[in-house]
PDB file of C-alpha atoms and ligand atoms in Angstrom:
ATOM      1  CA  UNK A   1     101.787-207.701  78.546  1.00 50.00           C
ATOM      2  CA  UNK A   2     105.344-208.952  78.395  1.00 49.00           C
ATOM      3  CA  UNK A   3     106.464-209.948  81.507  1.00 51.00           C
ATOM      4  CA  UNK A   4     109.516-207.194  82.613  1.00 52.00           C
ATOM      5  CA  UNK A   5     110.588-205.317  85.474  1.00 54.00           C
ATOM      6  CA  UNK A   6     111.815-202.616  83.011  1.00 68.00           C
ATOM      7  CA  UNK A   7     109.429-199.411  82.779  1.00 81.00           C
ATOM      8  CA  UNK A   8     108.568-198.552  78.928  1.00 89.00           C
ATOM      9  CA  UNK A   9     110.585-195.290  77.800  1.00 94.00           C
ATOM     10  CA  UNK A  10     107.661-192.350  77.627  1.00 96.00           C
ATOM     11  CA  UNK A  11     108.975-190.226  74.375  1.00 97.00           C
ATOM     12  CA  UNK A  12     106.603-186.335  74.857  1.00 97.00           C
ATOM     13  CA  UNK A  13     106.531-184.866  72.442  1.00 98.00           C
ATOM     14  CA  UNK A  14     104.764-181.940  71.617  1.00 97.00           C
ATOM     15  CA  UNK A  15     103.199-180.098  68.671  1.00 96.00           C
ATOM     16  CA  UNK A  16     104.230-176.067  68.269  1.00 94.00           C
ATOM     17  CA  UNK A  17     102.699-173.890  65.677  1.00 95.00           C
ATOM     18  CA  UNK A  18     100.050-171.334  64.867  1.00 94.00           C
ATOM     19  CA  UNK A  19      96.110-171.899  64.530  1.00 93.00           C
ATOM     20  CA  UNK A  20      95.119-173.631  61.374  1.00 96.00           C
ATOM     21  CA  UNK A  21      98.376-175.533  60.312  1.00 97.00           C
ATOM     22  CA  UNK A  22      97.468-178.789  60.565  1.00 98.00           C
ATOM     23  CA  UNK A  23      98.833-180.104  64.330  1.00 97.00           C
ATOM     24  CA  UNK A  24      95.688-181.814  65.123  1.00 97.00           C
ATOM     25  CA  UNK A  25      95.465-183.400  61.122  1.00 98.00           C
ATOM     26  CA  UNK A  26      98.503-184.860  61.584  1.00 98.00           C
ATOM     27  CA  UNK A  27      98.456-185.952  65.148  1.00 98.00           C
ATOM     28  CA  UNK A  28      94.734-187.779  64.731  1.00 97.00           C
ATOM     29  CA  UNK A  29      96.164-189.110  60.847  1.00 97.00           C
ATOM     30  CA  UNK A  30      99.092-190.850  62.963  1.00 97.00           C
ATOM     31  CA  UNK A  31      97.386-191.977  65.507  1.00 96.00           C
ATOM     32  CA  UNK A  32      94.354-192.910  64.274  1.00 96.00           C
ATOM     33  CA  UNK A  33      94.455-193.510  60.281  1.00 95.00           C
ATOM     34  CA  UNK A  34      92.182-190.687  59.911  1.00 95.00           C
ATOM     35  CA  UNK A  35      92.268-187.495  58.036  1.00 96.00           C
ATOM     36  CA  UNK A  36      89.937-184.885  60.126  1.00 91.00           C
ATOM     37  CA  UNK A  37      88.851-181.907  58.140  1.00 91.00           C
ATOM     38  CA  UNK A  38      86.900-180.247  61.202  1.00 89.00           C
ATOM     39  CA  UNK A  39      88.787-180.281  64.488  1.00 90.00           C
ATOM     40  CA  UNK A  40      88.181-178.084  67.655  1.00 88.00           C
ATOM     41  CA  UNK A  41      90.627-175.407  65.966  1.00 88.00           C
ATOM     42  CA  UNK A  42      91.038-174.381  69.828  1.00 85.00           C
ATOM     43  CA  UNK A  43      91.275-177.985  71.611  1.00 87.00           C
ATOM     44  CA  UNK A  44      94.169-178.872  72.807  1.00 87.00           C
ATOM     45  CA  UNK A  45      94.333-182.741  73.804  1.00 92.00           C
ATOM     46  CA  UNK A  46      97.248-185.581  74.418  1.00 95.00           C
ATOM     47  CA  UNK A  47      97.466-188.665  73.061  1.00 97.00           C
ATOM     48  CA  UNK A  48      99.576-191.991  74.023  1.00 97.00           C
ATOM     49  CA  UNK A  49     100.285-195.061  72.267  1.00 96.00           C
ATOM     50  CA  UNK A  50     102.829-197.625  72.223  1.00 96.00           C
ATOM     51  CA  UNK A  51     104.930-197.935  69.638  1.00 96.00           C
ATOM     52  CA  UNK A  52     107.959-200.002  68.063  1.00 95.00           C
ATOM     53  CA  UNK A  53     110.974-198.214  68.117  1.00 95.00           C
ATOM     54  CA  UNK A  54     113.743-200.278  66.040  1.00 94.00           C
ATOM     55  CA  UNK A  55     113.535-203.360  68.531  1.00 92.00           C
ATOM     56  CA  UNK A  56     112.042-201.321  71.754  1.00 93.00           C
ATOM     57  CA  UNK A  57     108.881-201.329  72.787  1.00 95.00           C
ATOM     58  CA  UNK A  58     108.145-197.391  73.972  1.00 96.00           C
ATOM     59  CA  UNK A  59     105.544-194.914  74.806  1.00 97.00           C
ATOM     60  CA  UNK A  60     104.845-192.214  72.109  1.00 97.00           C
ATOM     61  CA  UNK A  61     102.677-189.327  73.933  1.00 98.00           C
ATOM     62  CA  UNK A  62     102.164-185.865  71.379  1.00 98.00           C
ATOM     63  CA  UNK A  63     100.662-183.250  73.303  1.00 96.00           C
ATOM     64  CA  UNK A  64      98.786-181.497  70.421  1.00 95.00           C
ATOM     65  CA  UNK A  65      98.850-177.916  71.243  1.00 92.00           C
ATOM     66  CA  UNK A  66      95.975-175.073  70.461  1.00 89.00           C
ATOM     67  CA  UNK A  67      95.485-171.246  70.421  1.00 72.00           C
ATOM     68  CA  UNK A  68      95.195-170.890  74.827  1.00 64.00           C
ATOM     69  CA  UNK A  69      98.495-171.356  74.700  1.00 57.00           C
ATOM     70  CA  UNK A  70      99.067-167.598  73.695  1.00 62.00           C
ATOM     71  CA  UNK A  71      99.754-166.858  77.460  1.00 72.00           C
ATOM     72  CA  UNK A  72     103.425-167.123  77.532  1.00 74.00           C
ATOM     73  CA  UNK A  73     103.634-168.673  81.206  1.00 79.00           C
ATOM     74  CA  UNK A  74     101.345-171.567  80.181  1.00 80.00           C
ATOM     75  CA  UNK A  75     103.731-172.341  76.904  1.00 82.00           C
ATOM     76  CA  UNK A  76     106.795-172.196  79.128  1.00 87.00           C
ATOM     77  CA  UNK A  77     104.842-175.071  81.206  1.00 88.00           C
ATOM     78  CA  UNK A  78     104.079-177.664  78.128  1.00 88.00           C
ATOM     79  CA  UNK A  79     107.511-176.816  76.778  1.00 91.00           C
ATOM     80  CA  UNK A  80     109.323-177.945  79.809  1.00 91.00           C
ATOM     81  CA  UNK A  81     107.585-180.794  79.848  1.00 92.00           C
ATOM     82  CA  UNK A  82     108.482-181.804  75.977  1.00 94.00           C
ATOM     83  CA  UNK A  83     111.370-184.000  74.535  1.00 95.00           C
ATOM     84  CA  UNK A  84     110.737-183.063  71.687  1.00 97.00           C
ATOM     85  CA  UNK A  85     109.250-180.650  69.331  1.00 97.00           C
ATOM     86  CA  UNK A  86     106.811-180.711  65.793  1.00 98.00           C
ATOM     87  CA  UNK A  87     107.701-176.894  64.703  1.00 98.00           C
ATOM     88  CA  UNK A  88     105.008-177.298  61.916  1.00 98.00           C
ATOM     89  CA  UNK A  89     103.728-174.638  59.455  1.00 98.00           C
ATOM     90  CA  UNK A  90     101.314-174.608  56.156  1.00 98.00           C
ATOM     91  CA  UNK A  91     103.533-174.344  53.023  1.00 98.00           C
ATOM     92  CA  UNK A  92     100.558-172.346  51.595  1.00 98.00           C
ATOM     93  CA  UNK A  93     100.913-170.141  54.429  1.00 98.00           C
ATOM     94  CA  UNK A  94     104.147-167.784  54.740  1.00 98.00           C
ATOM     95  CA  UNK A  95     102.670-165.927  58.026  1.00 98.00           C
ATOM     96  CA  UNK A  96     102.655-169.633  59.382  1.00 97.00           C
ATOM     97  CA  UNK A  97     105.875-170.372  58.550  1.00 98.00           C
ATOM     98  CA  UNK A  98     107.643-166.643  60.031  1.00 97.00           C
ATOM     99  CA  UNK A  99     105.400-167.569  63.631  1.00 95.00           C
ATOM    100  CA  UNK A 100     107.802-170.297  64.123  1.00 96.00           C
ATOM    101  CA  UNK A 101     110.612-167.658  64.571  1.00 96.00           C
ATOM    102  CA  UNK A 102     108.986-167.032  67.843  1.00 92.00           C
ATOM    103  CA  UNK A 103     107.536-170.107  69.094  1.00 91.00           C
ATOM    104  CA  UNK A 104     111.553-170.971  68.045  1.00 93.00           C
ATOM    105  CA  UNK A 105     113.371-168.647  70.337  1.00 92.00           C
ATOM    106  CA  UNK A 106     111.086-169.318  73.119  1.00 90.00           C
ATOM    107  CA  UNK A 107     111.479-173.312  73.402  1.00 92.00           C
ATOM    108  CA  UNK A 108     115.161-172.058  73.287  1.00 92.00           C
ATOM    109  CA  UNK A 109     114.996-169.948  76.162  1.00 91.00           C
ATOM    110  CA  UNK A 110     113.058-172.153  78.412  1.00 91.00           C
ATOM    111  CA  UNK A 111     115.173-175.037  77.599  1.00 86.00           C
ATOM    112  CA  UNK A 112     118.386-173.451  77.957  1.00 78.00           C
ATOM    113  CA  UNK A 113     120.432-175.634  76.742  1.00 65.00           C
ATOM    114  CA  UNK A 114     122.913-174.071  74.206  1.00 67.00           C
ATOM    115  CA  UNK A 115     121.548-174.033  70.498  1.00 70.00           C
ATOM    116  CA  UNK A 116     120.160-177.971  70.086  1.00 80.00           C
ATOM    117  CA  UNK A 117     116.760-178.284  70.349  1.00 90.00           C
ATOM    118  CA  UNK A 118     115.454-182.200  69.192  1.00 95.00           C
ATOM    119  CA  UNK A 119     113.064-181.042  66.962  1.00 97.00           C
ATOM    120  CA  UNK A 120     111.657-181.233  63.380  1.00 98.00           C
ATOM    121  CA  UNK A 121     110.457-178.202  60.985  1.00 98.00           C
ATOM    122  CA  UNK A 122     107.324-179.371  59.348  1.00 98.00           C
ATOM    123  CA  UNK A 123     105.964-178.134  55.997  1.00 98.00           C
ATOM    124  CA  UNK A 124     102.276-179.480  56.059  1.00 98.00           C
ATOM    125  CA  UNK A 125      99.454-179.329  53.595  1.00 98.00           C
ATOM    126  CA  UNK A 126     102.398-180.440  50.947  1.00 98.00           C
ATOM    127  CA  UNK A 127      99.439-181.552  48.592  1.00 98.00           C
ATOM    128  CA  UNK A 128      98.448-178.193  48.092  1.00 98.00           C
ATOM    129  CA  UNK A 129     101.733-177.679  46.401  1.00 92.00           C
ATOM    130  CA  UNK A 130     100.310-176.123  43.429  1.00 96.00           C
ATOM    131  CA  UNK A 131      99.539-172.967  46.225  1.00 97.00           C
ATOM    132  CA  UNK A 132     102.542-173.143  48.131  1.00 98.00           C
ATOM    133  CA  UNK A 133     103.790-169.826  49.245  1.00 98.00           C
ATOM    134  CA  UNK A 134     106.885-171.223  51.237  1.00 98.00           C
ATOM    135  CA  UNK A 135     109.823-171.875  48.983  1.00 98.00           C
ATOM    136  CA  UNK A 136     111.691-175.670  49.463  1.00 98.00           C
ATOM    137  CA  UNK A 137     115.165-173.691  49.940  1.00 98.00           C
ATOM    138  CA  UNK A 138     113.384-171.246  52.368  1.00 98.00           C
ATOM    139  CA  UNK A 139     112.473-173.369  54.430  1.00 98.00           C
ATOM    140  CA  UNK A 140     115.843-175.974  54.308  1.00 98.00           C
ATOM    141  CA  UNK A 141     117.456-172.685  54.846  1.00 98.00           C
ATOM    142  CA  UNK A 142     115.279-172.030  58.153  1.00 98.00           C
ATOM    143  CA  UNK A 143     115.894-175.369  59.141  1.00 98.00           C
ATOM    144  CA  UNK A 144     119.365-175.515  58.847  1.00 97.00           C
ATOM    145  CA  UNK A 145     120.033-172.240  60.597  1.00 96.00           C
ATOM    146  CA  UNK A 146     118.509-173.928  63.603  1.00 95.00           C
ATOM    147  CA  UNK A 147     120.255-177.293  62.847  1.00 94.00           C
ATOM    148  CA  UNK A 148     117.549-179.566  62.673  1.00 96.00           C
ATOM    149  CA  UNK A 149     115.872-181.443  59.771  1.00 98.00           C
ATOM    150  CA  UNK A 150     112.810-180.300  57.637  1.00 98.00           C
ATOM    151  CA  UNK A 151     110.555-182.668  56.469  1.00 98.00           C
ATOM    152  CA  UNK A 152     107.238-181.803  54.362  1.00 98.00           C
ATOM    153  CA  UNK A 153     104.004-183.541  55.195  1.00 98.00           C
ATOM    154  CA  UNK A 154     100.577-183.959  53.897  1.00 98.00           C
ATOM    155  CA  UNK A 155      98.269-184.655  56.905  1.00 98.00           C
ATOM    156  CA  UNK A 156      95.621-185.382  54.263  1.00 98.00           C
ATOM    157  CA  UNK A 157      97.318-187.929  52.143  1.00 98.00           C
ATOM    158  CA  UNK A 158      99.484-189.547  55.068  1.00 98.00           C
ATOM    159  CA  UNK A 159     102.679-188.385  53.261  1.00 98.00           C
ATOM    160  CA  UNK A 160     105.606-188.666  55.695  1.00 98.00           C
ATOM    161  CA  UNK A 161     103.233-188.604  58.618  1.00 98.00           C
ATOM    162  CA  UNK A 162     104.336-192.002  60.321  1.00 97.00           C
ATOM    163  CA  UNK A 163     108.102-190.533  59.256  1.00 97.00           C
ATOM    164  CA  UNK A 164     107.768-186.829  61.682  1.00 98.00           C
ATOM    165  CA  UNK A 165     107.305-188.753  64.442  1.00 98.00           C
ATOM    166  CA  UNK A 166     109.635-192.040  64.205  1.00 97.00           C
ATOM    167  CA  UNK A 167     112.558-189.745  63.139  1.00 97.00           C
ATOM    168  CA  UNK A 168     111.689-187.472  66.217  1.00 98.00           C
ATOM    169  CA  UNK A 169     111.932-189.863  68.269  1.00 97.00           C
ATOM    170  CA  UNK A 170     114.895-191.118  67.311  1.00 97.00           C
ATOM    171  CA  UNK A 171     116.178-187.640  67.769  1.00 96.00           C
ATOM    172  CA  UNK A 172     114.875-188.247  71.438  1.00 96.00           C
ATOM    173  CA  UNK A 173     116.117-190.907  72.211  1.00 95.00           C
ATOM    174  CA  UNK A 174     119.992-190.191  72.584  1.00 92.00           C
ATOM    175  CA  UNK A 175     118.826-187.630  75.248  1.00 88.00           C
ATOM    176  CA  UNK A 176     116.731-190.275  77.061  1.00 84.00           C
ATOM    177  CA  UNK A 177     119.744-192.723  77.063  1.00 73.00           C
ATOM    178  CA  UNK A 178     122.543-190.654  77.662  1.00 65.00           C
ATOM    179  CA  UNK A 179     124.554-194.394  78.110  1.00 62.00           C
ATOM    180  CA  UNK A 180     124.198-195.183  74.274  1.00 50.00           C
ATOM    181  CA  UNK A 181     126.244-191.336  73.767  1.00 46.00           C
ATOM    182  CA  UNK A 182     129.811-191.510  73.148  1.00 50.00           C
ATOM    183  CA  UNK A 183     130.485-188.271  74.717  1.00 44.00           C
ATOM    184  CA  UNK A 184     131.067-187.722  78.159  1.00 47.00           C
ATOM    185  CA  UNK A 185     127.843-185.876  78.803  1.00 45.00           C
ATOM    186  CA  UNK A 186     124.737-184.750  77.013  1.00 44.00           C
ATOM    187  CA  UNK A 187     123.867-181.746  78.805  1.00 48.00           C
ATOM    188  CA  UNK A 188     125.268-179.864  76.363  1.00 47.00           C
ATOM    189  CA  UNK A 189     121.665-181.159  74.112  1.00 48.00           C
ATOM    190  CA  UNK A 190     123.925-181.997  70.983  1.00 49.00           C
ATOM    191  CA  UNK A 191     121.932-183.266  68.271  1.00 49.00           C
ATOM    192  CA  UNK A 192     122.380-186.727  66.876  1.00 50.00           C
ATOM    193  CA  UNK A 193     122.062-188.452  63.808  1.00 50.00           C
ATOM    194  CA  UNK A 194     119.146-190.991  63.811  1.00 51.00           C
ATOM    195  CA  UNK A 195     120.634-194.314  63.592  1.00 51.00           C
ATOM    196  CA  UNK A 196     120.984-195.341  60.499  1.00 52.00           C
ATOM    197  CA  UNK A 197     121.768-199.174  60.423  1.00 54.00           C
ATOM    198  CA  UNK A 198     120.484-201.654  62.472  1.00 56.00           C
ATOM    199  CA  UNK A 199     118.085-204.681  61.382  1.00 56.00           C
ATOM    200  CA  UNK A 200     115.483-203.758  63.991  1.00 65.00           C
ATOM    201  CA  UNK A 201     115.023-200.152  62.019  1.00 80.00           C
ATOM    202  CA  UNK A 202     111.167-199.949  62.553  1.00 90.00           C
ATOM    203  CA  UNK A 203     108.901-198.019  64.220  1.00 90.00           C
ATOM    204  CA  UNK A 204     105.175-198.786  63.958  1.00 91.00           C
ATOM    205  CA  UNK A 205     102.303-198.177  65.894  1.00 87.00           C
ATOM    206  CA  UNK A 206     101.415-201.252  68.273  1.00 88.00           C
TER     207      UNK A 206
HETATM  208  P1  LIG B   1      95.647-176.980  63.854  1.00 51.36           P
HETATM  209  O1  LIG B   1      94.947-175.721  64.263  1.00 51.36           O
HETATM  210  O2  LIG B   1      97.105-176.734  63.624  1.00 51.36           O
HETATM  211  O3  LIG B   1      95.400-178.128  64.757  1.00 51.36           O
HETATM  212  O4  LIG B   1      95.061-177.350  62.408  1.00 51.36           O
HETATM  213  P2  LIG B   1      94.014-178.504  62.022  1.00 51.36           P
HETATM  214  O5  LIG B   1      94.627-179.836  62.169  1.00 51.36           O
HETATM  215  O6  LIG B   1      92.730-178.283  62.748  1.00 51.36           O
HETATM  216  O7  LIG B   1      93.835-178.200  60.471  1.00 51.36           O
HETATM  217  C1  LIG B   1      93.294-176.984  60.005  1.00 51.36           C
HETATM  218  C2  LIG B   1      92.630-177.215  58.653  1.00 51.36           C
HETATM  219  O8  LIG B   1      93.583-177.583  57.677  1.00 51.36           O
HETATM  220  C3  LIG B   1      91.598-178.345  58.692  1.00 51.36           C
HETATM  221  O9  LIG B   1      90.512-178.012  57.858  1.00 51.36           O
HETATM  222  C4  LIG B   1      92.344-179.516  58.126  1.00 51.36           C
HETATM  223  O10 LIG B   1      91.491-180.445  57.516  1.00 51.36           O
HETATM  224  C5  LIG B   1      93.263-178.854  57.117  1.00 51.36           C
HETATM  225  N1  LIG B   1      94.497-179.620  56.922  1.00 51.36           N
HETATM  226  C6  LIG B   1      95.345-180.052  57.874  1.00 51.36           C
HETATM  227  N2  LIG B   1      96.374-180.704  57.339  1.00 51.36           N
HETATM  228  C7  LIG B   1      96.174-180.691  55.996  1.00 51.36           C
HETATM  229  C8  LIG B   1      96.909-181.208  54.873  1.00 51.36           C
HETATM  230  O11 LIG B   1      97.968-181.826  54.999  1.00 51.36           O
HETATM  231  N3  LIG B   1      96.380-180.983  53.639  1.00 51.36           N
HETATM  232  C9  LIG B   1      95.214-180.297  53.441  1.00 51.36           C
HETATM  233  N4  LIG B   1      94.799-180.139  52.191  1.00 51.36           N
HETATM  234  N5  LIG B   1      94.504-179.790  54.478  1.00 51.36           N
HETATM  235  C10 LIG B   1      94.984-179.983  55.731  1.00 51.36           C
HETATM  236 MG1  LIG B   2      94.316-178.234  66.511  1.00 51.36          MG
END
Protein backbone atom coordinates (compact mmCIF):
# COMPACT_ATOMS: atom_id res chain seq x y z
CA UNK A 1 0.00 0.00 0.00
CA UNK A 2 1.57 3.30 -0.95
CA UNK A 3 2.41 5.15 1.84
CA UNK A 4 -0.14 8.55 1.83
CA UNK A 5 -2.14 10.47 4.11
CA UNK A 6 -4.51 11.17 1.15
CA UNK A 7 -7.89 9.02 1.23
CA UNK A 8 -8.51 7.21 -2.33
CA UNK A 9 -11.48 9.05 -4.26
CA UNK A 10 -14.65 6.39 -3.96
CA UNK A 11 -16.38 6.91 -7.64
CA UNK A 12 -20.49 5.01 -6.94
CA UNK A 13 -21.77 4.39 -9.39
CA UNK A 14 -24.76 2.66 -10.01
CA UNK A 15 -26.50 0.48 -12.61
CA UNK A 16 -30.38 1.62 -13.67
CA UNK A 17 -32.47 -0.41 -15.98
CA UNK A 18 -35.18 -3.01 -16.32
CA UNK A 19 -34.94 -6.92 -15.55
CA UNK A 20 -33.06 -8.83 -18.15
CA UNK A 21 -30.80 -6.11 -19.83
CA UNK A 22 -27.66 -7.12 -19.02
CA UNK A 23 -26.53 -4.89 -15.64
CA UNK A 24 -25.18 -7.80 -13.88
CA UNK A 25 -23.31 -9.20 -17.50
CA UNK A 26 -21.62 -6.25 -17.71
CA UNK A 27 -20.83 -5.40 -14.17
CA UNK A 28 -19.31 -9.21 -13.41
CA UNK A 29 -17.55 -8.97 -17.38
CA UNK A 30 -15.73 -5.70 -15.94
CA UNK A 31 -14.97 -6.72 -12.94
CA UNK A 32 -14.21 -10.03 -13.23
CA UNK A 33 -13.29 -11.05 -17.03
CA UNK A 34 -16.27 -13.15 -17.08
CA UNK A 35 -19.28 -13.36 -19.22
CA UNK A 36 -22.24 -14.87 -16.86
CA UNK A 37 -25.14 -16.26 -18.78
CA UNK A 38 -27.20 -17.20 -15.50
CA UNK A 39 -27.26 -14.51 -12.83
CA UNK A 40 -29.75 -14.10 -9.86
CA UNK A 41 -32.06 -12.03 -12.39
CA UNK A 42 -33.35 -10.53 -8.89
CA UNK A 43 -29.89 -10.05 -6.88
CA UNK A 44 -28.84 -7.01 -6.40
CA UNK A 45 -25.07 -6.83 -5.10
CA UNK A 46 -22.04 -4.05 -4.99
CA UNK A 47 -18.85 -4.40 -6.04
CA UNK A 48 -15.44 -2.33 -5.34
CA UNK A 49 -12.19 -2.32 -6.90
CA UNK A 50 -9.41 -0.05 -7.35
CA UNK A 51 -8.71 1.25 -10.35
CA UNK A 52 -6.26 3.61 -12.45
CA UNK A 53 -7.78 6.63 -13.37
CA UNK A 54 -5.32 8.60 -15.88
CA UNK A 55 -2.47 8.87 -13.13
CA UNK A 56 -4.89 8.44 -9.85
CA UNK A 57 -5.24 5.68 -8.02
CA UNK A 58 -9.31 5.54 -7.09
CA UNK A 59 -12.07 3.43 -5.86
CA UNK A 60 -14.59 2.20 -8.53
CA UNK A 61 -17.80 0.80 -6.50
CA UNK A 62 -21.08 -0.16 -9.17
CA UNK A 63 -23.96 -0.92 -7.19
CA UNK A 64 -25.64 -3.38 -9.64
CA UNK A 65 -29.25 -2.87 -9.22
CA UNK A 66 -32.27 -5.66 -9.51
CA UNK A 67 -36.11 -5.89 -9.80
CA UNK A 68 -36.84 -4.96 -5.53
CA UNK A 69 -36.07 -1.86 -6.47
CA UNK A 70 -39.67 -1.34 -7.96
CA UNK A 71 -40.65 0.39 -4.60
CA UNK A 72 -40.06 3.92 -5.47
CA UNK A 73 -38.80 5.00 -1.84
CA UNK A 74 -36.05 2.34 -1.94
CA UNK A 75 -34.81 3.70 -5.63
CA UNK A 76 -34.85 7.26 -4.31
CA UNK A 77 -32.34 5.75 -1.52
CA UNK A 78 -29.59 4.02 -4.01
CA UNK A 79 -30.02 7.02 -6.29
CA UNK A 80 -28.98 9.50 -3.74
CA UNK A 81 -26.30 7.66 -2.97
CA UNK A 82 -24.91 7.41 -6.81
CA UNK A 83 -22.36 9.66 -8.74
CA UNK A 84 -23.12 8.34 -11.40
CA UNK A 85 -25.46 6.44 -13.51
CA UNK A 86 -25.34 3.14 -16.26
CA UNK A 87 -28.96 3.94 -17.92
CA UNK A 88 -28.58 0.58 -19.85
CA UNK A 89 -31.14 -1.14 -22.15
CA UNK A 90 -31.12 -4.35 -24.68
CA UNK A 91 -30.94 -3.04 -28.30
CA UNK A 92 -33.07 -6.15 -29.09
CA UNK A 93 -35.46 -4.91 -26.68
CA UNK A 94 -37.53 -1.56 -27.47
CA UNK A 95 -39.77 -1.98 -24.11
CA UNK A 96 -36.20 -1.87 -22.44
CA UNK A 97 -35.11 0.95 -24.00
CA UNK A 98 -38.78 3.29 -23.42
CA UNK A 99 -38.34 2.04 -19.28
CA UNK A 100 -35.46 4.31 -19.17
CA UNK A 101 -37.87 7.30 -19.74
CA UNK A 102 -38.89 6.66 -16.23
CA UNK A 103 -36.07 5.40 -14.35
CA UNK A 104 -34.77 8.93 -16.32
CA UNK A 105 -37.10 11.44 -14.83
CA UNK A 106 -36.85 9.95 -11.49
CA UNK A 107 -32.88 10.15 -10.92
CA UNK A 108 -33.78 13.73 -12.12
CA UNK A 109 -36.12 14.48 -9.53
CA UNK A 110 -34.28 13.09 -6.64
CA UNK A 111 -31.17 14.71 -7.69
CA UNK A 112 -32.49 18.00 -8.35
CA UNK A 113 -30.04 19.50 -9.83
CA UNK A 114 -31.17 21.30 -13.07
CA UNK A 115 -31.04 18.99 -16.28
CA UNK A 116 -27.22 17.30 -15.91
CA UNK A 117 -27.23 14.08 -14.74
CA UNK A 118 -23.36 12.26 -15.11
CA UNK A 119 -24.55 9.44 -16.74
CA UNK A 120 -24.20 7.11 -19.79
CA UNK A 121 -27.13 5.51 -22.08
CA UNK A 122 -26.11 1.98 -22.72
CA UNK A 123 -27.20 -0.15 -25.70
CA UNK A 124 -26.19 -3.76 -24.54
CA UNK A 125 -26.40 -7.13 -26.18
CA UNK A 126 -24.82 -5.08 -29.38
CA UNK A 127 -23.79 -8.63 -30.76
CA UNK A 128 -27.18 -9.50 -31.31
CA UNK A 129 -27.26 -6.77 -33.85
CA UNK A 130 -28.70 -8.83 -36.48
CA UNK A 131 -32.12 -8.62 -33.91
CA UNK A 132 -31.83 -5.23 -32.85
CA UNK A 133 -35.10 -3.52 -32.44
CA UNK A 134 -33.60 -0.10 -31.20
CA UNK A 135 -32.51 2.08 -34.07
CA UNK A 136 -28.62 3.76 -33.72
CA UNK A 137 -30.31 7.35 -34.37
CA UNK A 138 -33.09 6.45 -31.82
CA UNK A 139 -31.22 5.99 -29.39
CA UNK A 140 -28.33 9.03 -30.13
CA UNK A 141 -31.49 10.94 -30.36
CA UNK A 142 -32.60 9.78 -26.68
CA UNK A 143 -29.31 10.42 -25.56
CA UNK A 144 -28.83 13.67 -26.74
CA UNK A 145 -32.16 14.99 -25.56
CA UNK A 146 -30.86 14.22 -22.11
CA UNK A 147 -27.31 15.48 -22.95
CA UNK A 148 -25.27 12.69 -22.18
CA UNK A 149 -23.33 10.18 -24.34
CA UNK A 150 -24.57 6.73 -25.70
CA UNK A 151 -22.32 4.10 -26.00
CA UNK A 152 -23.31 0.40 -27.24
CA UNK A 153 -21.94 -2.59 -25.41
CA UNK A 154 -21.72 -6.26 -25.72
CA UNK A 155 -21.48 -7.72 -22.16
CA UNK A 156 -20.78 -11.02 -23.93
CA UNK A 157 -17.93 -10.12 -26.15
CA UNK A 158 -16.37 -7.36 -23.75
CA UNK A 159 -17.09 -4.70 -26.44
CA UNK A 160 -16.75 -1.25 -24.84
CA UNK A 161 -17.25 -2.74 -21.42
CA UNK A 162 -13.91 -1.44 -19.73
CA UNK A 163 -14.95 1.98 -21.89
CA UNK A 164 -18.85 2.56 -19.85
CA UNK A 165 -17.20 2.73 -16.88
CA UNK A 166 -13.71 4.69 -17.39
CA UNK A 167 -15.65 7.36 -19.41
CA UNK A 168 -18.23 7.50 -16.46
CA UNK A 169 -15.99 8.13 -14.31
CA UNK A 170 -14.41 10.64 -15.88
CA UNK A 171 -17.79 12.22 -16.12
CA UNK A 172 -17.59 11.92 -12.20
CA UNK A 173 -14.90 13.15 -11.52
CA UNK A 174 -15.30 17.02 -12.25
CA UNK A 175 -18.15 16.78 -9.64
CA UNK A 176 -15.86 15.08 -7.09
CA UNK A 177 -13.16 17.82 -7.63
CA UNK A 178 -15.01 20.81 -7.99
CA UNK A 179 -11.16 22.62 -7.72
CA UNK A 180 -10.10 21.19 -11.23
CA UNK A 181 -13.70 23.27 -12.63
CA UNK A 182 -13.16 26.52 -14.14
CA UNK A 183 -16.44 27.80 -13.14
CA UNK A 184 -17.21 29.32 -10.04
CA UNK A 185 -19.38 26.51 -8.77
CA UNK A 186 -20.63 23.12 -9.78
CA UNK A 187 -23.83 22.96 -8.14
CA UNK A 188 -25.38 23.77 -11.04
CA UNK A 189 -24.24 19.62 -12.12
CA UNK A 190 -22.95 20.90 -15.63
CA UNK A 191 -21.66 18.17 -17.59
CA UNK A 192 -18.07 18.00 -18.70
CA UNK A 193 -16.14 16.76 -21.39
CA UNK A 194 -13.88 13.79 -20.37
CA UNK A 195 -10.43 14.95 -20.63
CA UNK A 196 -9.14 14.39 -23.59
CA UNK A 197 -5.25 14.88 -23.48
CA UNK A 198 -3.07 14.03 -20.93
CA UNK A 199 -0.19 11.24 -21.05
CA UNK A 200 -1.54 9.50 -17.95
CA UNK A 201 -5.01 8.76 -20.09
CA UNK A 202 -5.59 5.21 -18.59
CA UNK A 203 -7.84 3.61 -16.58
CA UNK A 204 -7.39 -0.09 -15.78
CA UNK A 205 -8.41 -2.29 -13.23
CA UNK A 206 -5.62 -2.71 -10.41
P1 LIG B 1 -29.88 -7.87 -15.57
O1 LIG B 1 -31.23 -8.36 -15.12
O2 LIG B 1 -29.98 -6.52 -16.20
O3 LIG B 1 -28.84 -7.94 -14.53
O4 LIG B 1 -29.45 -8.85 -16.77
P2 LIG B 1 -28.37 -10.03 -16.75
O5 LIG B 1 -27.00 -9.49 -16.64
O6 LIG B 1 -28.76 -11.06 -15.74
O7 LIG B 1 -28.56 -10.60 -18.22
C1 LIG B 1 -29.78 -11.17 -18.65
C2 LIG B 1 -29.50 -12.19 -19.75
O8 LIG B 1 -28.98 -11.56 -20.90
C3 LIG B 1 -28.48 -13.24 -19.33
O9 LIG B 1 -28.84 -14.49 -19.88
C4 LIG B 1 -27.20 -12.75 -19.95
O10 LIG B 1 -26.31 -13.80 -20.22
C5 LIG B 1 -27.70 -12.10 -21.23
N1 LIG B 1 -26.81 -11.01 -21.66
C6 LIG B 1 -26.38 -9.97 -20.92
N2 LIG B 1 -25.60 -9.17 -21.64
C7 LIG B 1 -25.53 -9.72 -22.88
C8 LIG B 1 -24.86 -9.35 -24.10
O11 LIG B 1 -24.16 -8.34 -24.19
N3 LIG B 1 -25.03 -10.18 -25.17
C9 LIG B 1 -25.80 -11.30 -25.12
N4 LIG B 1 -25.89 -12.03 -26.23
N5 LIG B 1 -26.45 -11.68 -23.99
C10 LIG B 1 -26.31 -10.89 -22.89
MG1 LIG C 1 -28.97 -8.52 -12.55
Amino acid sequence: MAASNKTTAVYRLIMVGSGGVGKSALTLQYMYDEFVVDYEPTKADSYRKAVMLDGEEVQIDILDTAGQENYAAIRDTYIRSGEGFLLVFDVTDAESFQDLNELYEQILRVKNGGTNIPAILVGNKIDLAERRKVPLEEAEQKARSWSIRYIETSAKTKHNVDKVFCELMRIVRPFKNPVRETGPTTTSGRQTKPIKSGKHKKCIIL
